[in-house]
Short mmCIF file of C-alpha atoms in Angstrom, two decimals:
data_model
loop_
_atom_site.label_atom_id
_atom_site.label_comp_id
_atom_site.label_asym_id
_atom_site.label_seq_id
_atom_site.Cartn_x
_atom_site.Cartn_y
_atom_site.Cartn_z
CA MET A 368 0.00 0.00 0.00
CA LYS A 369 2.87 2.41 0.71
CA ARG A 370 4.19 1.89 -2.82
CA LEU A 371 0.72 2.44 -4.28
CA LEU A 372 0.38 5.68 -2.29
CA ALA A 373 3.78 6.79 -3.57
CA VAL A 374 2.59 6.31 -7.15
CA PHE A 375 -0.57 8.32 -6.43
CA CYS A 376 1.53 11.14 -4.98
CA ALA A 377 3.95 11.07 -7.89
CA VAL A 378 1.15 11.29 -10.42
CA ALA A 379 -0.57 14.04 -8.45
CA ALA A 380 2.69 15.99 -8.32
CA LEU A 381 2.59 16.32 -12.10
CA VAL A 382 -0.35 18.70 -11.67
CA ALA A 383 2.12 21.30 -10.46
CA SER A 384 3.86 21.31 -13.84
CA PRO A 385 2.24 23.91 -16.11
CA ALA A 386 3.92 22.33 -19.13
CA ALA A 387 2.07 19.07 -18.66
CA ALA A 388 -1.35 19.27 -20.33
CA THR A 389 -2.20 15.72 -19.28
CA PRO A 390 -0.31 13.18 -17.17
CA PRO A 391 1.16 10.01 -18.63
CA ASP A 392 -1.05 6.94 -18.56
CA VAL A 393 -0.18 4.93 -15.44
CA ILE A 394 -1.53 1.47 -14.62
CA VAL A 395 -0.32 -0.17 -11.41
CA ILE A 396 -0.94 -3.85 -10.63
CA GLU A 397 -0.44 -5.09 -7.07
CA ASP A 398 -1.22 -8.16 -4.94
CA GLN A 399 -2.35 -7.89 -1.34
CA LEU A 400 -2.37 -11.02 0.82
CA PHE A 401 -5.96 -11.85 1.78
CA ALA A 402 -6.26 -15.37 3.20
CA LEU A 403 -4.20 -18.51 3.82
CA GLY A 404 -5.33 -22.10 3.43
CA GLU A 405 -3.51 -25.40 3.78
CA ASP A 406 -3.03 -25.81 0.04
CA LYS A 407 -4.20 -22.49 -1.40
CA VAL A 408 -3.30 -18.83 -0.93
CA PHE A 409 -5.76 -16.04 -1.66
CA VAL A 410 -4.64 -12.56 -2.74
CA LEU A 411 -6.49 -9.45 -3.88
CA ARG A 412 -4.96 -8.51 -7.23
CA SER A 413 -5.84 -4.88 -7.84
CA SER A 414 -5.14 -2.28 -10.49
CA PHE A 415 -5.00 1.50 -10.31
CA ASP A 416 -5.39 3.36 -13.60
CA ASN A 417 -5.16 7.17 -13.81
CA LEU A 418 -6.93 7.06 -17.21
CA GLY A 419 -4.44 9.62 -18.54
CA VAL A 420 -6.13 12.51 -16.70
CA TYR A 421 -5.77 14.35 -13.40
CA HIS A 422 -9.37 14.29 -12.20
CA ALA A 423 -10.39 10.63 -12.53
CA SER A 424 -9.10 7.11 -11.90
CA TYR A 425 -10.24 3.54 -12.32
CA ARG A 426 -9.74 0.64 -9.94
CA GLU A 427 -10.37 -3.05 -10.42
CA ALA A 428 -9.83 -5.97 -8.01
CA TRP A 429 -9.95 -9.73 -8.36
CA LEU A 430 -9.67 -12.38 -5.70
CA VAL A 431 -7.01 -14.83 -6.90
CA GLY A 432 -6.72 -18.33 -5.46
CA ILE A 433 -3.18 -19.67 -5.94
CA ASP A 434 -2.76 -23.44 -5.75
CA VAL A 435 0.40 -24.05 -3.75
CA ALA A 436 1.40 -27.28 -5.48
CA SER A 437 0.89 -26.22 -9.11
CA GLY A 438 0.89 -22.42 -9.00
CA GLU A 439 -2.40 -22.49 -10.94
CA GLU A 440 -4.52 -19.39 -10.37
CA THR A 441 -8.31 -19.05 -10.18
CA MET A 442 -9.83 -15.56 -10.40
CA TRP A 443 -13.08 -14.01 -9.17
CA LEU A 444 -14.06 -10.39 -9.87
CA VAL A 445 -14.75 -8.46 -6.65
CA TYR A 446 -14.66 -4.76 -7.66
CA ARG A 447 -14.82 -2.39 -10.62
CA GLY A 448 -15.20 1.33 -10.12
CA ARG A 449 -14.36 4.74 -11.55
CA THR A 450 -13.61 7.68 -9.24
CA GLU A 451 -13.99 11.27 -10.44
CA ASP A 452 -13.31 14.63 -8.82
CA MET A 453 -16.40 16.62 -9.77
CA SER A 454 -14.67 19.94 -9.10
CA ALA A 455 -12.95 19.47 -12.46
CA ILE A 456 -16.37 19.96 -14.05
CA ASP A 457 -17.80 22.44 -11.55
CA PRO A 458 -15.33 24.26 -9.26
CA ASP A 459 -18.11 24.64 -6.67
CA ASP A 460 -18.75 20.89 -6.57
CA GLY A 461 -16.26 19.26 -4.21
CA ARG A 462 -17.76 15.76 -4.41
CA ILE A 463 -15.75 12.66 -5.25
CA GLU A 464 -18.12 10.58 -7.33
CA VAL A 465 -17.70 6.80 -7.50
CA THR A 466 -19.35 4.89 -10.33
CA LEU A 467 -19.48 1.12 -9.75
CA MET A 468 -19.48 -1.20 -12.75
CA ASP A 469 -20.69 -4.76 -13.43
CA ARG A 470 -22.04 -5.29 -9.92
CA GLU A 471 -23.94 -8.37 -11.09
CA ALA A 472 -20.61 -10.07 -11.85
CA TRP A 473 -18.98 -9.40 -8.47
CA HIS A 474 -18.23 -12.26 -6.07
CA ASP A 475 -18.18 -12.27 -2.28
CA PRO A 476 -14.53 -12.91 -1.30
CA MET A 477 -15.51 -13.84 2.27
CA GLN A 478 -17.83 -16.55 0.97
CA ILE A 479 -15.07 -17.94 -1.24
CA ILE A 480 -12.41 -18.15 1.47
CA GLY A 481 -15.00 -19.49 3.90
CA ASP A 482 -15.89 -22.32 1.53
CA ALA A 483 -12.16 -23.04 1.17
CA GLY A 484 -11.61 -23.11 4.94
CA ALA A 485 -8.94 -20.43 4.60
CA GLU A 486 -7.78 -18.08 7.37
CA LEU A 487 -8.36 -14.36 6.80
CA VAL A 488 -5.16 -12.32 7.07
CA VAL A 489 -5.80 -9.40 9.43
CA GLY A 490 -2.84 -7.05 9.62
CA GLU A 491 0.37 -7.82 7.77
CA ARG A 492 3.08 -7.50 10.40
CA ARG A 493 4.03 -11.15 10.11
CA HIS A 494 3.48 -11.24 6.36
CA ALA A 495 5.06 -7.95 5.35
CA ALA A 496 7.81 -8.10 2.75
CA ASP A 497 11.37 -8.01 4.04
CA ASP A 498 13.12 -4.71 3.43
CA SER A 499 16.08 -6.34 1.70
CA PRO A 500 15.54 -8.31 -1.52
CA LEU A 501 16.62 -11.93 -1.77
CA VAL A 502 19.78 -12.46 -3.80
CA PRO A 503 20.08 -15.43 -6.19
CA ASP A 504 23.30 -17.40 -6.58
CA GLY A 505 25.38 -17.48 -9.74
CA ASP A 506 22.99 -19.96 -11.37
CA GLY A 507 19.92 -17.82 -10.68
CA ASN A 508 18.65 -20.01 -7.85
CA PHE A 509 17.18 -18.71 -4.60
CA LEU A 510 17.73 -20.56 -1.34
CA LEU A 511 15.81 -20.13 1.93
CA GLU A 512 16.77 -22.36 4.82
CA ASP A 513 16.13 -22.25 8.55
CA ASP A 514 16.58 -24.56 11.52
CA TYR A 515 12.81 -24.72 12.10
CA TRP A 516 11.39 -25.12 8.58
CA PRO A 517 12.14 -27.06 5.41
CA THR A 518 14.49 -25.69 2.78
CA PHE A 519 12.99 -23.78 -0.12
CA THR A 520 14.75 -23.34 -3.45
CA TRP A 521 13.41 -21.93 -6.69
CA GLN A 522 14.68 -20.59 -9.99
CA ARG A 523 14.53 -16.87 -10.80
CA ASP A 524 13.70 -17.32 -14.49
CA GLU A 525 10.81 -19.68 -13.74
CA ALA A 526 9.40 -17.35 -11.09
CA LEU A 527 9.61 -14.38 -13.47
CA ALA A 528 7.87 -16.36 -16.19
CA GLN A 529 5.11 -17.23 -13.75
CA ALA A 530 4.81 -13.58 -12.69
CA GLY A 531 4.59 -12.49 -16.31
CA ALA A 532 1.87 -15.04 -17.00
CA SER A 533 -0.11 -13.84 -13.96
CA VAL A 534 0.02 -10.24 -15.18
CA ALA A 535 -0.93 -11.23 -18.73
CA VAL A 536 -4.02 -13.12 -17.55
CA PHE A 537 -5.04 -10.21 -15.33
CA ALA A 538 -4.57 -7.77 -18.22
CA GLY A 539 -6.82 -9.96 -20.36
CA HIS A 540 -9.61 -9.76 -17.77
CA ILE A 541 -9.50 -6.02 -17.08
CA ALA A 542 -12.40 -3.90 -18.33
CA ASP A 543 -11.94 -1.69 -21.39
CA VAL A 544 -12.95 1.60 -19.78
CA PRO A 545 -13.10 4.97 -21.59
CA ARG A 546 -9.83 6.89 -21.34
CA MET A 547 -8.05 9.93 -22.74
CA ALA A 548 -5.66 7.93 -24.91
CA PRO A 549 -6.76 6.99 -28.45
CA ILE A 550 -6.11 3.31 -27.66
CA SER A 551 -8.06 1.10 -25.30
CA THR A 552 -6.98 -0.08 -21.86
CA ARG A 553 -6.51 -3.63 -23.09
CA GLU A 554 -4.44 -2.40 -26.02
CA MET A 555 -2.25 -0.49 -23.55
CA LEU A 556 -1.76 -3.65 -21.49
CA GLU A 557 -1.32 -5.95 -24.48
CA GLY A 558 1.89 -7.87 -24.00
CA ARG A 559 2.51 -6.38 -20.58
CA GLY A 560 4.36 -8.83 -18.43
CA VAL A 561 7.23 -7.92 -16.15
CA ILE A 562 10.44 -6.05 -16.90
CA GLU A 563 12.89 -8.69 -15.70
CA ASP A 564 15.79 -6.34 -15.03
CA SER A 565 13.54 -4.27 -12.75
CA CYS A 566 12.31 -7.19 -10.62
CA ALA A 567 13.32 -8.04 -7.08
CA PHE A 568 12.19 -10.87 -4.77
CA TYR A 569 11.11 -10.38 -1.16
CA ARG A 570 10.24 -12.93 1.50
CA LEU A 571 6.76 -12.54 3.03
CA GLY A 572 6.92 -13.62 6.66
CA PHE A 573 7.79 -17.18 7.64
CA PRO A 574 6.60 -20.45 6.07
CA ARG A 575 3.13 -21.74 6.78
CA GLY A 576 2.71 -25.39 7.76
CA SER A 577 5.39 -27.98 8.30
CA GLY A 578 7.28 -30.68 6.43
CA ALA A 579 6.31 -31.36 2.84
CA GLU A 580 3.03 -29.46 3.29
CA ALA A 581 4.77 -26.19 4.19
CA TYR A 582 5.00 -23.25 1.79
CA GLN A 583 6.78 -19.90 1.71
CA LEU A 584 5.23 -16.74 0.30
CA VAL A 585 7.37 -14.52 -1.92
CA GLU A 586 6.62 -11.15 -3.48
CA VAL A 587 7.93 -10.43 -6.98
CA ARG A 588 8.17 -6.65 -7.29
CA CYS A 589 8.94 -5.04 -10.66
CA ALA A 590 9.08 -1.27 -11.16
CA ASP A 591 9.35 0.89 -14.25
CA GLU A 592 10.21 4.17 -12.57
CA ASP A 593 10.42 6.05 -15.86
CA VAL A 594 6.65 5.78 -16.26
CA LEU A 595 5.73 5.62 -12.54
CA GLU A 596 4.37 2.08 -12.93
CA PHE A 597 5.06 -1.01 -10.90
CA THR A 598 3.84 -4.58 -10.77
CA SER A 599 3.80 -6.71 -7.62
CA VAL A 600 2.58 -10.30 -7.49
CA ILE A 601 2.69 -12.94 -4.75
CA GLN A 602 3.81 -16.53 -5.28
CA ALA A 603 3.79 -19.61 -3.05
CA ILE A 604 6.98 -21.72 -3.00
CA SER A 605 6.88 -25.40 -1.97
CA PRO A 606 9.79 -27.13 -0.17
CA SER A 607 12.61 -28.36 -2.39
#
């Protein structure tokens, strides 16, 4: 959330520049840990889109169930909405108007995690990302080992490929909302994956479970600072 707020502030700061008639189009994609099950992790995968204007934005969120063993993802739409500062139309109107979209297609995330027997994550102190990124060895392998949990190893290239696939599927589901640009939202996101050179890996808390059934959560964070965008997705790593 702090990174998302930083992007909002950076985009808002462009308003101060008289030379900028409109801001650049910025679409942020970020996972937030939502619930933990024995064999499945649930995250809220959300997007923030400034629509290429100063006075409006669009947000979309999907509940994503990640199968720990296979990495397969299942998605349920939970939110679509456009926010507009009405003072841009009428300086005397200070309302922030929210227009919700496709309500009939929304799912209840609490019902879904309840049916799965998953534990709601309340507060993220234990599951916050470490401040320092994990460093792979010369072969591109990550290693996490501890006296109290199994050893976890995974390959950077495979994890990046999985992250790119997650983003591509999300981009294919996002709504094509009206925007300032002459191309559509989906056209803007076409082919968007992750910029590998910009990606870092962070450990999320400690493993859940024990023995062969344990898993470790990892955040893959990729940032394109030139265009104020970043992508952050969560993955579950099984013991090696």
